[in-house]
Each structure stands twice: as structure tokens, then as C-alpha cells.
Short mmCIF file of C-alpha atoms in Angstrom, two decimals:
data_model
loop_
_atom_site.label_atom_id
_atom_site.label_comp_id
_atom_site.label_asym_id
_atom_site.label_seq_id
_atom_site.Cartn_x
_atom_site.Cartn_y
_atom_site.Cartn_z
CA MET A 805 11.53 -9.55 -52.97
CA ASP A 806 14.65 -7.18 -52.94
CA ALA A 807 14.54 -4.64 -50.58
CA ALA A 808 16.52 -2.03 -53.33
CA PRO A 809 14.04 0.72 -53.30
CA ARG A 810 13.90 1.74 -49.60
CA VAL A 811 17.32 1.01 -48.86
CA LEU A 812 18.57 3.10 -52.00
CA THR A 813 15.97 5.84 -51.60
CA GLU A 814 15.13 6.07 -48.28
CA PRO A 815 17.49 9.16 -46.53
CA ALA A 816 19.85 7.33 -44.50
CA PRO A 817 21.26 8.21 -41.07
CA ARG A 818 24.97 10.53 -41.44
CA GLY A 819 27.63 9.99 -39.35
CA GLU A 820 30.62 12.94 -37.94
CA ARG A 821 32.80 12.92 -41.21
CA ILE A 822 36.32 12.56 -40.29
CA ALA A 823 39.13 12.92 -43.00
CA TYR A 824 42.12 10.48 -43.62
CA GLY A 825 43.33 12.34 -46.29
CA SER A 826 43.40 15.25 -48.18
CA GLU A 827 41.57 14.20 -50.98
CA PRO A 828 37.87 15.19 -51.14
CA GLU A 829 36.59 11.61 -51.02
CA GLN A 830 38.85 10.50 -48.13
CA PHE A 831 36.86 10.13 -45.46
CA TRP A 832 35.25 8.64 -42.87
CA GLU A 833 31.39 8.71 -41.29
CA ARG A 834 31.58 7.54 -37.83
CA HIS A 835 28.53 5.75 -36.36
CA GLY A 836 28.50 5.21 -32.49
CA LEU A 837 30.35 6.88 -29.75
CA ASP A 838 33.16 4.27 -28.66
CA VAL A 839 36.47 3.62 -30.78
CA PRO A 840 35.21 2.19 -34.15
CA ARG A 841 36.58 -1.19 -34.59
CA VAL A 842 34.55 -2.15 -37.87
CA VAL A 843 34.99 -0.33 -41.08
CA TRP A 844 32.25 -0.49 -43.74
CA ILE A 845 32.97 -0.41 -47.46
CA HIS A 846 29.79 0.63 -49.70
CA SER A 847 28.91 -1.02 -52.62
CA GLY A 848 28.07 0.75 -56.20
CA PHE A 849 30.41 -1.39 -58.63
CA TRP A 850 33.47 1.07 -57.95
CA LYS A 851 31.09 3.99 -59.87
CA PRO A 852 31.95 7.94 -59.43
CA GLU A 853 28.11 8.31 -59.26
CA TYR A 854 27.40 5.76 -55.76
CA ASP A 855 29.04 7.20 -52.90
CA LEU A 856 28.88 6.22 -48.92
CA ALA A 857 25.41 7.64 -48.19
CA HIS A 858 23.01 4.72 -48.51
CA ALA A 859 25.43 2.41 -46.25
CA GLY A 860 24.50 4.79 -43.58
CA HIS A 861 21.19 2.62 -42.89
CA ALA A 862 23.69 -0.22 -41.96
CA CYS A 863 26.24 1.82 -40.07
CA ALA A 864 23.71 3.37 -37.71
CA ALA A 865 22.17 -0.05 -37.10
CA LEU A 866 25.43 -1.76 -35.94
CA ALA A 867 26.19 1.06 -34.04
CA ALA A 868 22.30 0.98 -32.37
CA GLU A 869 23.67 -2.76 -31.87
CA GLY A 870 26.84 -1.46 -29.67
CA ILE A 871 29.11 -1.94 -32.98
CA PRO A 872 30.88 1.44 -33.50
CA VAL A 873 31.73 1.77 -37.00
CA LEU A 874 33.46 3.97 -39.64
CA ASN A 875 31.10 4.23 -43.11
CA LEU A 876 34.59 4.60 -45.78
CA GLU A 877 34.26 6.66 -48.74
CA TYR A 878 36.90 6.13 -51.28
CA ARG A 879 38.18 7.51 -54.67
CA ARG A 880 36.66 5.60 -57.65
CA ASP A 881 38.19 7.13 -60.24
CA ARG A 882 40.99 4.79 -60.63
CA TRP A 883 41.34 1.17 -59.02
CA ARG A 884 45.00 1.86 -58.03
CA HIS A 885 43.36 5.04 -56.06
CA ALA A 886 40.62 2.91 -54.68
CA LEU A 887 43.25 0.47 -53.31
CA GLU A 888 45.20 2.81 -51.58
CA ASP A 889 42.21 4.92 -49.96
CA VAL A 890 40.61 1.20 -48.70
CA SER A 891 44.44 0.43 -47.54
CA VAL A 892 44.44 3.31 -45.40
CA GLY A 893 40.99 3.53 -44.54
CA THR A 894 41.16 0.09 -43.14
CA ALA A 895 44.47 0.27 -41.44
CA ASP A 896 43.00 -0.09 -37.42
CA ALA A 897 40.28 -2.02 -38.42
CA LYS A 898 39.18 -4.86 -36.47
CA VAL A 899 36.75 -6.18 -38.94
CA VAL A 900 36.10 -4.88 -42.28
CA ALA A 901 32.37 -5.78 -43.64
CA GLY A 902 31.70 -4.65 -47.39
CA HIS A 903 28.58 -5.05 -49.96
CA SER A 904 28.82 -5.74 -53.64
CA ALA A 905 31.71 -3.67 -55.15
CA GLY A 906 32.42 -2.91 -51.31
CA GLY A 907 32.85 -6.75 -50.82
CA HIS A 908 35.41 -7.15 -53.14
CA LEU A 909 37.54 -4.41 -51.39
CA ALA A 910 36.69 -5.93 -48.06
CA LEU A 911 38.07 -9.40 -49.49
CA TRP A 912 41.21 -7.50 -50.85
CA THR A 913 42.52 -6.27 -47.71
CA GLY A 914 42.86 -9.74 -46.44
CA LEU A 915 41.46 -8.75 -43.06
CA PRO A 916 39.20 -10.35 -41.48
CA ALA A 917 35.96 -9.70 -43.32
CA VAL A 918 32.24 -10.18 -43.65
CA ALA A 919 31.47 -9.85 -47.44
CA ILE A 920 27.85 -9.28 -48.24
CA ALA A 921 26.82 -10.54 -51.71
CA PRO A 922 30.56 -9.60 -52.96
CA VAL A 923 31.93 -9.18 -56.46
CA ALA A 924 34.37 -12.33 -55.04
CA ASP A 925 35.60 -13.18 -58.71
CA LEU A 926 36.72 -10.80 -60.68
CA GLU A 927 37.07 -12.16 -63.84
CA GLU A 928 33.63 -14.19 -63.55
CA ALA A 929 32.03 -10.55 -62.97
CA ARG A 930 33.79 -9.17 -66.07
CA ARG A 931 32.60 -12.57 -68.31
CA LEU A 932 29.20 -11.91 -67.10
CA ARG A 933 29.41 -8.40 -67.77
CA LEU A 934 27.94 -7.25 -64.32
CA GLY A 935 27.31 -4.19 -63.65
CA GLY A 936 27.42 -2.40 -67.09
CA ASP A 937 30.58 -3.94 -67.88
CA ALA A 938 31.52 -2.42 -64.47
CA VAL A 939 35.19 -4.76 -64.14
CA GLU A 940 36.38 -3.97 -67.79
CA ARG A 941 35.55 0.13 -66.95
CA PHE A 942 37.27 0.04 -63.81
CA PHE A 943 40.01 -2.34 -64.06
CA GLY A 944 40.93 -2.47 -67.91
CA PRO A 945 40.85 -5.21 -70.14
CA GLU A 946 42.77 -7.80 -67.88
CA THR A 947 42.55 -7.64 -64.21
CA PRO A 948 45.76 -6.77 -62.07
CA LEU A 949 46.76 -9.20 -59.74
CA GLU A 950 47.08 -6.94 -57.10
CA ALA A 951 43.39 -6.06 -57.70
CA GLU A 952 42.05 -9.75 -56.95
CA PRO A 953 40.28 -10.40 -53.53
CA LYS A 954 42.31 -12.25 -51.22
CA ARG A 955 41.48 -15.78 -49.73
CA ALA A 956 42.37 -15.50 -46.10
CA ALA A 957 41.31 -16.74 -42.73
CA GLY A 958 38.38 -14.94 -40.69
CA GLN A 959 36.56 -14.25 -43.98
CA ILE A 960 32.45 -14.62 -44.15
CA LEU A 961 30.75 -14.31 -47.01
CA ILE A 962 27.23 -13.91 -47.08
CA HIS A 963 25.04 -13.80 -49.94
CA GLY A 964 21.21 -14.13 -51.60
CA THR A 965 20.47 -17.15 -53.38
CA ALA A 966 18.25 -14.80 -55.59
CA ASP A 967 20.65 -12.11 -56.39
CA GLU A 968 20.33 -11.36 -59.82
CA ILE A 969 22.92 -8.11 -59.66
CA VAL A 970 25.73 -9.93 -58.28
CA PRO A 971 24.80 -13.79 -58.45
CA ILE A 972 25.99 -16.05 -55.45
CA SER A 973 28.11 -18.37 -57.82
CA LEU A 974 30.58 -15.38 -57.46
CA SER A 975 31.22 -16.38 -53.61
CA GLU A 976 31.00 -19.76 -54.31
CA ARG A 977 34.06 -19.59 -56.66
CA HIS A 978 35.90 -17.51 -54.13
CA GLY A 979 35.55 -20.63 -51.57
CA GLY A 980 35.56 -20.35 -48.07
CA ARG A 981 33.40 -19.74 -45.51
CA LEU A 982 29.64 -18.74 -47.43
CA ILE A 983 26.26 -18.32 -45.72
CA ARG A 984 23.62 -18.59 -48.17
CA LEU A 985 20.24 -16.72 -47.84
CA ASP A 986 17.84 -18.56 -49.33
CA GLY A 987 15.58 -16.43 -51.46
CA ALA A 988 17.09 -13.14 -50.77
CA GLY A 989 18.35 -10.47 -53.43
CA HIS A 990 21.10 -8.43 -53.46
CA TYR A 991 19.94 -5.46 -50.93
CA GLU A 992 18.04 -7.33 -48.28
CA PRO A 993 21.23 -8.44 -46.60
CA ILE A 994 22.17 -4.91 -45.85
CA SER A 995 18.85 -3.32 -45.12
CA PRO A 996 18.39 -3.02 -41.39
CA TRP A 997 14.51 -3.86 -41.83
CA SER A 998 15.13 -7.04 -43.29
CA SER A 999 14.98 -10.56 -41.87
CA GLU A 1000 18.20 -11.25 -43.45
CA TRP A 1001 19.81 -8.22 -41.66
CA PRO A 1002 20.60 -10.15 -38.17
CA MET A 1003 22.98 -12.26 -40.11
CA VAL A 1004 25.35 -9.56 -40.89
CA VAL A 1005 25.28 -8.49 -37.41
CA GLN A 1006 25.84 -12.04 -35.91
CA ALA A 1007 29.01 -12.45 -38.40
CA ILE A 1008 30.71 -9.27 -37.53
CA GLN A 1009 30.26 -9.90 -33.63
CA GLU A 1010 31.27 -13.33 -34.13
CA LEU A 1011 34.87 -11.77 -35.63
CA LEU A 1012 34.88 -8.67 -33.24
#
């Protein structure tokens, strides 16, 4: 059973806001007291109406595990702006973690990454018209090569086999190390109260 209602609707912990640029959406929310080594990139099919708030659940839970994290907000008006912000916002990260569209961006960095239910193949996502034609809307009629997710060492993909929002086939097409979560949907892996969440924590700890 998908845990979407709770993770998306229950108010999430908010962290200390830190700007990394001059635009309103160029900021992190810091969770934990020590120097953050993990940057989390939120989901929402790159749509402006979905911000970083719901990711506070996961970020606060990581901080409680002794993993300080920066929850990254980024501009979602143009794809170039999103990539610019993610590049700046993850520059000092030891590990990047991201969910869904944030998983795409985590893979795009080429850094050690835990990509959770990632949109790991943009052309397949376009073909399947995921997120209400989200790829077409955000990237245009042809996907720019510079926006494609990278294949690099130190990437761990985590994906539920019952995900109907971003099918696991996208992670399978990306290749590399894939942890399959049997029977899990799209939101259980980012819900700290779920049985799948410890797999995410373990994967991040492994890369740190």
C-alpha cells in the first residue's frame, strides 16, 4: 500500500534556511547540527507547485540517524535553471540523494548518489507520458543531451516494484546497482515510518 497521503500531507519538520544564491528558490534547509555531507533533492516532476517541504520527513529522519543533510530547493521554471542550481547546491556534497525527479537530478550530478524511484530514463518517461507529460513540458520536444542522467560509479538506485507513478523499468533501463523493493510504491521509500526506509538509510551510509 502506498504511503503517499501521509508523506505528502502531514506537516514535515523544517530546517534552518540557508541561501546559496540570490533567487528566492536558491536555498537549502539544514537538518542536523554537524557539517552536512548529504544533499537531498526533492521530487515533483520538476513542477513549480511542488517544493521541498515534504522531503523534510526524510531529511529529519536522516539527521536523527546521525546523518546531517541539506534539503535542496531549486528553480523549476526552466530546465537550465534547475541544472545550474543543482550543480551549485551539491558542489560540496559527499553523497546526493534524490527522489523521483530529484532522483534524475541526483544521477545527473555524476556524484555518489542514492536515487530513489528516479526518473532515470527521460525518453522512456516521455514515451510513457509520466507526470502528465512532465518531460515534454519541462525539457521541450527533444531532451537536451546535457540534461540526461549520468551513469557513474557510486550510484545506488532504489525502486519499488509496484511503483505506478515512476515504473521500475526506468531504473532497469539506466543500469547499474538496483535495489528492488518488492511490493513498494512510489512514496514508501521516502517515508521514515515505512519498512522500506531503512534500505535508504543503509544505502546512504554505505556511500558516506
